[in-house]
Amino acid sequence: MKPAPLVEVRGLRRVFDVSPPLLNRIVEGKPRQFLTAVDEVSLTIDRGETFALVGESGSGKSTVARMVVGLLPPSAGEVTIAGVSMTGRAAANERRRVRRRMQMIFQDPYASLNPRWRVDRIVAEPIRAFNLIQGEAAIRARVGELLGFVGLHPADGVKYPHEFSGGQRQRIAIARALASDAEFIVCDEPTSALDVSVQAQILNLMRDLQDRLGLTYLFISHNLAVVRHMASRIGVMYLGRVVEIGDGRGLFTAPKHPYTRMLLDAVPDLAHVGRRREPVRGEIPNPIDPPSGCTFNPRCPYANERCRAEVPALLEGVACHGYHERRIPTGPPALAIDAPAIEAPAA
């Protein structure tokens, strides 16, 4: 019998009120405006796996990440982690126990670290907040161990964040995430602000730590090469909805949704020079006034009247009327995945 997933997200929805101030609305005669950033997102993440969310900017990936870790309350839906509902009526002590085991790594490591604190204090903060270790000597020893885990020296603990490079600062952020003995880590574009060579080092470090410590990742990224290197399963988001979910290899070799195919066709690949590709059409519609039916229909070459009128359900891992009606032709993969996307030794 397959064990229960570590993370379950059901019907997650987030609506933001983006209306002008009341006086402006009265004077200009405008109604209130609402933006649906996330709509009916459901997914599961098994223990020890890396689940990636990809999509263009504005697709709702980071909003999902913030709702999963509790930084943003959902407008509807439920997040369950290790069997405890984080959005329901679970006991406060149960939610606190689970929160200790989940952490988040942000896109900009410098912005996520307190510039006025030394590194040893930054890394030790979760230990003190959750009262995990007693005694300053034991805390200092644990901080030194964590810095060693991420490729830094324990003596670096006396320095401030501005004394490190971008890659080193992200290592500090990873050490802080591990300080609470986390088992589930949400990574929101953790390498997009780094150079390519440094990205490889950080990604290899994260994979090594996952193997050593049994970590589970929710990985947010728009970089398909990074996702191909990291993820065991992938969810593709478009305008707040998940349009396709599949395993890492299957999604790159046989994409099913037209939007996924479009994303892959947009990636330069010398192995497929001369192959006809589907050009990227248009831009993401205004999320305040999205298209009716399937929100991808204005950009989809296979859209018909049903697509413009009816929102497709996520069936068999794909939310597309054209796919289920067999109107979308199959073709060769957009990316070759025989070789690793990134090859660099972990530093």
mmCIF file of N, CA and C in Angstrom, residues 195-295:
data_model
loop_
_atom_site.group_PDB
_atom_site.id
_atom_site.type_symbol
_atom_site.label_atom_id
_atom_site.label_comp_id
_atom_site.label_asym_id
_atom_site.label_seq_id
_atom_site.Cartn_x
_atom_site.Cartn_y
_atom_site.Cartn_z
ATOM 1 N N ASP A 195 24.518 33.395 -10.763
ATOM 2 C CA ASP A 195 25.179 33.042 -12.009
ATOM 3 C C ASP A 195 24.969 31.564 -12.310
ATOM 4 N N VAL A 196 25.124 31.187 -13.585
ATOM 5 C CA VAL A 196 24.841 29.819 -13.997
ATOM 6 C C VAL A 196 25.735 28.826 -13.265
ATOM 7 N N SER A 197 27.033 29.118 -13.151
ATOM 8 C CA SER A 197 27.940 28.185 -12.479
ATOM 9 C C SER A 197 27.580 28.042 -11.002
ATOM 10 N N VAL A 198 27.168 29.141 -10.378
ATOM 11 C CA VAL A 198 26.774 29.099 -8.970
ATOM 12 C C VAL A 198 25.448 28.366 -8.832
ATOM 13 N N GLN A 199 24.551 28.541 -9.797
ATOM 14 C CA GLN A 199 23.286 27.799 -9.779
ATOM 15 C C GLN A 199 23.548 26.299 -9.703
ATOM 16 N N ALA A 200 24.489 25.812 -10.505
ATOM 17 C CA ALA A 200 24.795 24.389 -10.527
ATOM 18 C C ALA A 200 25.273 23.912 -9.160
ATOM 19 N N GLN A 201 26.102 24.706 -8.511
ATOM 20 C CA GLN A 201 26.607 24.336 -7.189
ATOM 21 C C GLN A 201 25.479 24.254 -6.171
ATOM 22 N N ILE A 202 24.583 25.250 -6.188
ATOM 23 C CA ILE A 202 23.478 25.263 -5.222
ATOM 24 C C ILE A 202 22.515 24.110 -5.490
ATOM 25 N N LEU A 203 22.215 23.843 -6.753
ATOM 26 C CA LEU A 203 21.298 22.749 -7.075
ATOM 27 C C LEU A 203 21.887 21.403 -6.671
ATOM 28 N N ASN A 204 23.172 21.209 -6.939
ATOM 29 C CA ASN A 204 23.817 19.959 -6.532
ATOM 30 C C ASN A 204 23.835 19.824 -5.013
ATOM 31 N N LEU A 205 24.045 20.945 -4.317
ATOM 32 C CA LEU A 205 24.003 20.926 -2.856
ATOM 33 C C LEU A 205 22.624 20.513 -2.363
ATOM 34 N N MET A 206 21.579 21.071 -2.966
ATOM 35 C CA MET A 206 20.220 20.746 -2.541
ATOM 36 C C MET A 206 19.890 19.272 -2.790
ATOM 37 N N ARG A 207 20.345 18.747 -3.907
ATOM 38 C CA ARG A 207 20.093 17.334 -4.180
ATOM 39 C C ARG A 207 20.874 16.437 -3.214
ATOM 40 N N ASP A 208 22.096 16.831 -2.897
ATOM 41 C CA ASP A 208 22.885 16.061 -1.947
ATOM 42 C C ASP A 208 22.236 16.057 -0.564
ATOM 43 N N LEU A 209 21.764 17.230 -0.130
ATOM 44 C CA LEU A 209 21.095 17.309 1.167
ATOM 45 C C LEU A 209 19.801 16.510 1.175
ATOM 46 N N GLN A 210 19.100 16.500 0.045
ATOM 47 C CA GLN A 210 17.872 15.712 -0.039
ATOM 48 C C GLN A 210 18.163 14.228 0.142
ATOM 49 N N ASP A 211 19.244 13.755 -0.484
ATOM 50 C CA ASP A 211 19.611 12.347 -0.351
ATOM 51 C C ASP A 211 20.069 12.020 1.072
ATOM 52 N N ARG A 212 20.812 12.925 1.682
ATOM 53 C CA ARG A 212 21.362 12.670 3.020
ATOM 54 C C ARG A 212 20.313 12.783 4.117
ATOM 55 N N LEU A 213 19.405 13.745 3.977
ATOM 56 C CA LEU A 213 18.475 14.050 5.059
ATOM 57 C C LEU A 213 17.032 13.652 4.759
ATOM 58 N N GLY A 214 16.770 13.128 3.566
ATOM 59 C CA GLY A 214 15.406 12.721 3.221
ATOM 60 C C GLY A 214 14.452 13.886 3.067
ATOM 61 N N LEU A 215 14.916 15.000 2.519
ATOM 62 C CA LEU A 215 14.094 16.201 2.407
ATOM 63 C C LEU A 215 13.059 16.069 1.287
ATOM 64 N N THR A 216 11.983 16.823 1.442
ATOM 65 C CA THR A 216 10.947 16.941 0.419
ATOM 66 C C THR A 216 10.912 18.393 -0.037
ATOM 67 N N TYR A 217 10.912 18.616 -1.358
ATOM 68 C CA TYR A 217 10.945 19.976 -1.894
ATOM 69 C C TYR A 217 9.686 20.278 -2.707
ATOM 70 N N LEU A 218 9.170 21.495 -2.524
ATOM 71 C CA LEU A 218 8.270 22.114 -3.498
ATOM 72 C C LEU A 218 9.103 23.185 -4.177
ATOM 73 N N PHE A 219 9.412 22.989 -5.453
ATOM 74 C CA PHE A 219 10.387 23.805 -6.162
ATOM 75 C C PHE A 219 9.665 24.697 -7.165
ATOM 76 N N ILE A 220 9.774 26.013 -6.966
ATOM 77 C CA ILE A 220 9.117 26.983 -7.854
ATOM 78 C C ILE A 220 10.161 27.537 -8.810
ATOM 79 N N SER A 221 9.888 27.501 -10.112
ATOM 80 C CA SER A 221 10.869 28.007 -11.069
ATOM 81 C C SER A 221 10.200 28.260 -12.410
ATOM 82 N N HIS A 222 10.801 29.160 -13.189
ATOM 83 C CA HIS A 222 10.391 29.329 -14.586
ATOM 84 C C HIS A 222 11.471 28.789 -15.522
ATOM 85 N N ASN A 223 12.596 28.311 -14.950
ATOM 86 C CA ASN A 223 13.721 27.801 -15.725
ATOM 87 C C ASN A 223 13.543 26.300 -15.946
ATOM 88 N N LEU A 224 13.215 25.921 -17.181
ATOM 89 C CA LEU A 224 12.925 24.518 -17.458
ATOM 90 C C LEU A 224 14.164 23.639 -17.336
ATOM 91 N N ALA A 225 15.357 24.182 -17.616
ATOM 92 C CA ALA A 225 16.581 23.393 -17.463
ATOM 93 C C ALA A 225 16.806 23.037 -15.997
ATOM 94 N N VAL A 226 16.549 23.993 -15.108
ATOM 95 C CA VAL A 226 16.698 23.739 -13.673
ATOM 96 C C VAL A 226 15.664 22.715 -13.211
ATOM 97 N N VAL A 227 14.436 22.860 -13.670
ATOM 98 C CA VAL A 227 13.370 21.929 -13.287
ATOM 99 C C VAL A 227 13.686 20.526 -13.771
ATOM 100 N N ARG A 228 14.201 20.420 -14.994
ATOM 101 C CA ARG A 228 14.555 19.107 -15.545
ATOM 102 C C ARG A 228 15.625 18.438 -14.688
ATOM 103 N N HIS A 229 16.530 19.229 -14.139
ATOM 104 C CA HIS A 229 17.621 18.705 -13.320
ATOM 105 C C HIS A 229 17.138 18.282 -11.932
ATOM 106 N N MET A 230 16.116 18.957 -11.408
ATOM 107 C CA MET A 230 15.747 18.790 -10.006
ATOM 108 C C MET A 230 14.514 17.930 -9.768
ATOM 109 N N ALA A 231 13.491 18.033 -10.615
ATOM 110 C CA ALA A 231 12.154 17.562 -10.232
ATOM 111 C C ALA A 231 11.895 16.120 -10.630
ATOM 112 N N SER A 232 11.198 15.409 -9.752
ATOM 113 C CA SER A 232 10.688 14.078 -10.077
ATOM 114 C C SER A 232 9.277 14.163 -10.652
ATOM 115 N N ARG A 233 8.505 15.165 -10.238
ATOM 116 C CA ARG A 233 7.202 15.435 -10.832
ATOM 117 C C ARG A 233 7.061 16.937 -11.029
ATOM 118 N N ILE A 234 6.258 17.313 -12.037
ATOM 119 C CA ILE A 234 6.151 18.718 -12.424
ATOM 120 C C ILE A 234 4.691 19.080 -12.625
ATOM 121 N N GLY A 235 4.314 20.260 -12.114
ATOM 122 C CA GLY A 235 3.006 20.832 -12.390
ATOM 123 C C GLY A 235 3.178 22.108 -13.186
ATOM 124 N N VAL A 236 2.434 22.252 -14.266
ATOM 125 C CA VAL A 236 2.508 23.436 -15.122
ATOM 126 C C VAL A 236 1.316 24.335 -14.814
ATOM 127 N N MET A 237 1.589 25.593 -14.489
ATOM 128 C CA MET A 237 0.524 26.536 -14.144
ATOM 129 C C MET A 237 0.355 27.593 -15.219
ATOM 130 N N TYR A 238 -0.902 27.971 -15.422
ATOM 131 C CA TYR A 238 -1.208 29.063 -16.348
ATOM 132 C C TYR A 238 -2.367 29.866 -15.788
ATOM 133 N N LEU A 239 -2.122 31.124 -15.545
ATOM 134 C CA LEU A 239 -3.136 32.068 -15.072
ATOM 135 C C LEU A 239 -3.878 31.528 -13.846
ATOM 136 N N GLY A 240 -3.120 31.005 -12.891
ATOM 137 C CA GLY A 240 -3.687 30.588 -11.620
ATOM 138 C C GLY A 240 -4.152 29.158 -11.538
ATOM 139 N N ARG A 241 -4.167 28.432 -12.654
ATOM 140 C CA ARG A 241 -4.629 27.053 -12.653
ATOM 141 C C ARG A 241 -3.516 26.092 -13.057
ATOM 142 N N VAL A 242 -3.566 24.886 -12.526
ATOM 143 C CA VAL A 242 -2.666 23.820 -12.970
ATOM 144 C C VAL A 242 -3.265 23.201 -14.232
ATOM 145 N N VAL A 243 -2.497 23.241 -15.337
ATOM 146 C CA VAL A 243 -3.019 22.731 -16.608
ATOM 147 C C VAL A 243 -2.454 21.356 -16.950
ATOM 148 N N GLU A 244 -1.341 20.973 -16.312
ATOM 149 C CA GLU A 244 -0.781 19.649 -16.565
ATOM 150 C C GLU A 244 0.100 19.240 -15.395
ATOM 151 N N ILE A 245 0.012 17.978 -15.014
ATOM 152 C CA ILE A 245 0.885 17.385 -13.998
ATOM 153 C C ILE A 245 1.433 16.084 -14.559
ATOM 154 N N GLY A 246 2.738 15.889 -14.437
ATOM 155 C CA GLY A 246 3.333 14.649 -14.930
ATOM 156 C C GLY A 246 4.692 14.424 -14.314
ATOM 157 N N ASP A 247 5.227 13.217 -14.520
ATOM 158 C CA ASP A 247 6.569 12.955 -14.027
ATOM 159 C C ASP A 247 7.573 13.722 -14.880
ATOM 160 N N GLY A 248 8.759 13.957 -14.311
ATOM 161 C CA GLY A 248 9.729 14.817 -14.965
ATOM 162 C C GLY A 248 10.095 14.375 -16.368
ATOM 163 N N ARG A 249 10.430 13.107 -16.536
ATOM 164 C CA ARG A 249 10.840 12.624 -17.860
ATOM 165 C C ARG A 249 9.670 12.624 -18.834
ATOM 166 N N GLY A 250 8.504 12.175 -18.395
ATOM 167 C CA GLY A 250 7.369 12.089 -19.294
ATOM 168 C C GLY A 250 6.913 13.451 -19.794
ATOM 169 N N LEU A 251 6.952 14.454 -18.923
ATOM 170 C CA LEU A 251 6.480 15.769 -19.336
ATOM 171 C C LEU A 251 7.400 16.381 -20.385
ATOM 172 N N PHE A 252 8.705 16.122 -20.304
ATOM 173 C CA PHE A 252 9.625 16.692 -21.287
ATOM 174 C C PHE A 252 9.648 15.888 -22.588
ATOM 175 N N THR A 253 9.399 14.599 -22.532
ATOM 176 C CA THR A 253 9.432 13.792 -23.749
ATOM 177 C C THR A 253 8.099 13.759 -24.477
ATOM 178 N N ALA A 254 6.993 13.889 -23.739
ATOM 179 C CA ALA A 254 5.673 13.806 -24.366
ATOM 180 C C ALA A 254 4.713 14.791 -23.709
ATOM 181 N N PRO A 255 4.916 16.104 -23.886
ATOM 182 C CA PRO A 255 4.003 17.087 -23.303
ATOM 183 C C PRO A 255 2.616 16.951 -23.920
ATOM 184 N N LYS A 256 1.587 17.127 -23.086
ATOM 185 C CA LYS A 256 0.219 16.895 -23.539
ATOM 186 C C LYS A 256 -0.555 18.197 -23.744
ATOM 187 N N HIS A 257 -0.402 19.141 -22.840
ATOM 188 C CA HIS A 257 -1.162 20.390 -22.942
ATOM 189 C C HIS A 257 -0.491 21.327 -23.951
ATOM 190 N N PRO A 258 -1.258 22.039 -24.764
ATOM 191 C CA PRO A 258 -0.650 22.965 -25.732
ATOM 192 C C PRO A 258 0.254 24.022 -25.082
ATOM 193 N N TYR A 259 -0.085 24.451 -23.863
ATOM 194 C CA TYR A 259 0.757 25.443 -23.192
ATOM 195 C C TYR A 259 2.104 24.843 -22.810
ATOM 196 N N THR A 260 2.108 23.597 -22.334
ATOM 197 C CA THR A 260 3.363 22.932 -22.017
ATOM 198 C C THR A 260 4.219 22.781 -23.268
ATOM 199 N N ARG A 261 3.607 22.393 -24.370
ATOM 200 C CA ARG A 261 4.333 22.269 -25.640
ATOM 201 C C ARG A 261 4.917 23.604 -26.068
ATOM 202 N N MET A 262 4.153 24.680 -25.851
ATOM 203 C CA MET A 262 4.630 26.003 -26.216
ATOM 204 C C MET A 262 5.830 26.408 -25.364
ATOM 205 N N LEU A 263 5.773 26.108 -24.064
ATOM 206 C CA LEU A 263 6.896 26.424 -23.191
ATOM 207 C C LEU A 263 8.162 25.692 -23.625
ATOM 208 N N LEU A 264 8.024 24.416 -23.944
ATOM 209 C CA LEU A 264 9.182 23.633 -24.345
ATOM 210 C C LEU A 264 9.715 24.055 -25.703
ATOM 211 N N ASP A 265 8.823 24.427 -26.616
ATOM 212 C CA ASP A 265 9.265 24.887 -27.927
ATOM 213 C C ASP A 265 10.026 26.206 -27.852
ATOM 214 N N ALA A 266 9.794 26.963 -26.790
ATOM 215 C CA ALA A 266 10.471 28.259 -26.649
ATOM 216 C C ALA A 266 11.897 28.124 -26.131
ATOM 217 N N VAL A 267 12.297 26.921 -25.707
ATOM 218 C CA VAL A 267 13.639 26.710 -25.166
ATOM 219 C C VAL A 267 14.601 26.406 -26.300
ATOM 220 N N PRO A 268 15.703 27.164 -26.452
ATOM 221 C CA PRO A 268 16.690 26.851 -27.499
ATOM 222 C C PRO A 268 17.285 25.458 -27.277
ATOM 223 N N ASP A 269 17.367 24.673 -28.348
ATOM 224 C CA ASP A 269 17.895 23.314 -28.245
ATOM 225 C C ASP A 269 18.568 22.952 -29.564
ATOM 226 N N LEU A 270 19.898 22.868 -29.563
ATOM 227 C CA LEU A 270 20.643 22.594 -30.783
ATOM 228 C C LEU A 270 20.357 21.203 -31.339
ATOM 229 N N ALA A 271 19.903 20.300 -30.477
ATOM 230 C CA ALA A 271 19.621 18.941 -30.938
ATOM 231 C C ALA A 271 18.437 18.887 -31.897
ATOM 232 N N HIS A 272 17.622 19.939 -31.894
ATOM 233 C CA HIS A 272 16.426 19.941 -32.734
ATOM 234 C C HIS A 272 16.417 21.138 -33.687
ATOM 235 N N VAL A 273 17.597 21.567 -34.130
ATOM 236 C CA VAL A 273 17.666 22.653 -35.112
ATOM 237 C C VAL A 273 17.016 22.184 -36.415
ATOM 238 N N GLY A 274 16.158 23.003 -36.958
ATOM 239 C CA GLY A 274 15.479 22.662 -38.200
ATOM 240 C C GLY A 274 14.111 22.055 -37.996
ATOM 241 N N ARG A 275 13.805 21.606 -36.774
ATOM 242 C CA ARG A 275 12.473 21.069 -36.517
ATOM 243 C C ARG A 275 11.478 22.208 -36.364
ATOM 244 N N ARG A 276 10.317 22.034 -36.950
ATOM 245 C CA ARG A 276 9.305 23.073 -36.849
ATOM 246 C C ARG A 276 8.829 23.190 -35.408
ATOM 247 N N ARG A 277 8.776 24.414 -34.926
ATOM 248 C CA ARG A 277 8.325 24.661 -33.560
ATOM 249 C C ARG A 277 7.079 25.542 -33.588
ATOM 250 N N GLU A 278 6.248 25.400 -32.570
ATOM 251 C CA GLU A 278 5.070 26.240 -32.443
ATOM 252 C C GLU A 278 5.484 27.550 -31.791
ATOM 253 N N PRO A 279 5.380 28.687 -32.499
ATOM 254 C CA PRO A 279 5.810 29.955 -31.905
ATOM 255 C C PRO A 279 4.932 30.346 -30.728
ATOM 256 N N VAL A 280 5.528 31.077 -29.787
ATOM 257 C CA VAL A 280 4.778 31.579 -28.642
ATOM 258 C C VAL A 280 3.821 32.661 -29.121
ATOM 259 N N ARG A 281 2.559 32.479 -28.819
ATOM 260 C CA ARG A 281 1.534 33.405 -29.295
ATOM 261 C C ARG A 281 1.076 34.315 -28.159
ATOM 262 N N GLY A 282 1.039 35.599 -28.407
ATOM 263 C CA GLY A 282 0.443 36.546 -27.479
ATOM 264 C C GLY A 282 1.080 36.579 -26.107
ATOM 265 N N GLU A 283 0.337 37.126 -25.153
ATOM 266 C CA GLU A 283 0.785 37.259 -23.777
ATOM 267 C C GLU A 283 -0.307 36.761 -22.836
ATOM 268 N N ILE A 284 0.071 36.599 -21.553
ATOM 269 C CA ILE A 284 -0.914 36.196 -20.562
ATOM 270 C C ILE A 284 -2.013 37.255 -20.478
ATOM 271 N N PRO A 285 -3.288 36.875 -20.541
ATOM 272 C CA PRO A 285 -4.373 37.866 -20.447
ATOM 273 C C PRO A 285 -4.392 38.568 -19.091
ATOM 274 N N ASN A 286 -5.133 39.635 -19.027
ATOM 275 C CA ASN A 286 -5.296 40.373 -17.781
ATOM 276 C C ASN A 286 -6.011 39.486 -16.758
ATOM 277 N N PRO A 287 -5.356 39.149 -15.626
ATOM 278 C CA PRO A 287 -6.001 38.248 -14.655
ATOM 279 C C PRO A 287 -7.214 38.865 -13.979
ATOM 280 N N ILE A 288 -7.374 40.185 -14.044
ATOM 281 C CA ILE A 288 -8.568 40.819 -13.476
ATOM 282 C C ILE A 288 -9.788 40.529 -14.340
ATOM 283 N N ASP A 289 -9.555 40.380 -15.646
ATOM 284 C CA ASP A 289 -10.639 40.095 -16.579
ATOM 285 C C ASP A 289 -10.207 38.943 -17.487
ATOM 286 N N PRO A 290 -10.125 37.727 -16.956
ATOM 287 C CA PRO A 290 -9.622 36.605 -17.742
ATOM 288 C C PRO A 290 -10.618 36.164 -18.804
ATOM 289 N N PRO A 291 -10.166 35.456 -19.835
ATOM 290 C CA PRO A 291 -11.074 34.944 -20.864
ATOM 291 C C PRO A 291 -12.034 33.909 -20.279
ATOM 292 N N SER A 292 -13.171 33.754 -20.898
ATOM 293 C CA SER A 292 -14.123 32.735 -20.466
ATOM 294 C C SER A 292 -13.639 31.357 -20.902
ATOM 295 N N GLY A 293 -14.169 30.326 -20.255
ATOM 296 C CA GLY A 293 -13.776 28.975 -20.598
ATOM 297 C C GLY A 293 -12.339 28.694 -20.201
ATOM 298 N N CYS A 294 -11.612 28.016 -21.066
ATOM 299 C CA CYS A 294 -10.191 27.779 -20.826
ATOM 300 C C CYS A 294 -9.437 29.087 -21.004
ATOM 301 N N THR A 295 -8.727 29.510 -19.975
ATOM 302 C CA THR A 295 -8.054 30.814 -20.034
ATOM 303 C C THR A 295 -6.925 30.846 -21.054
#
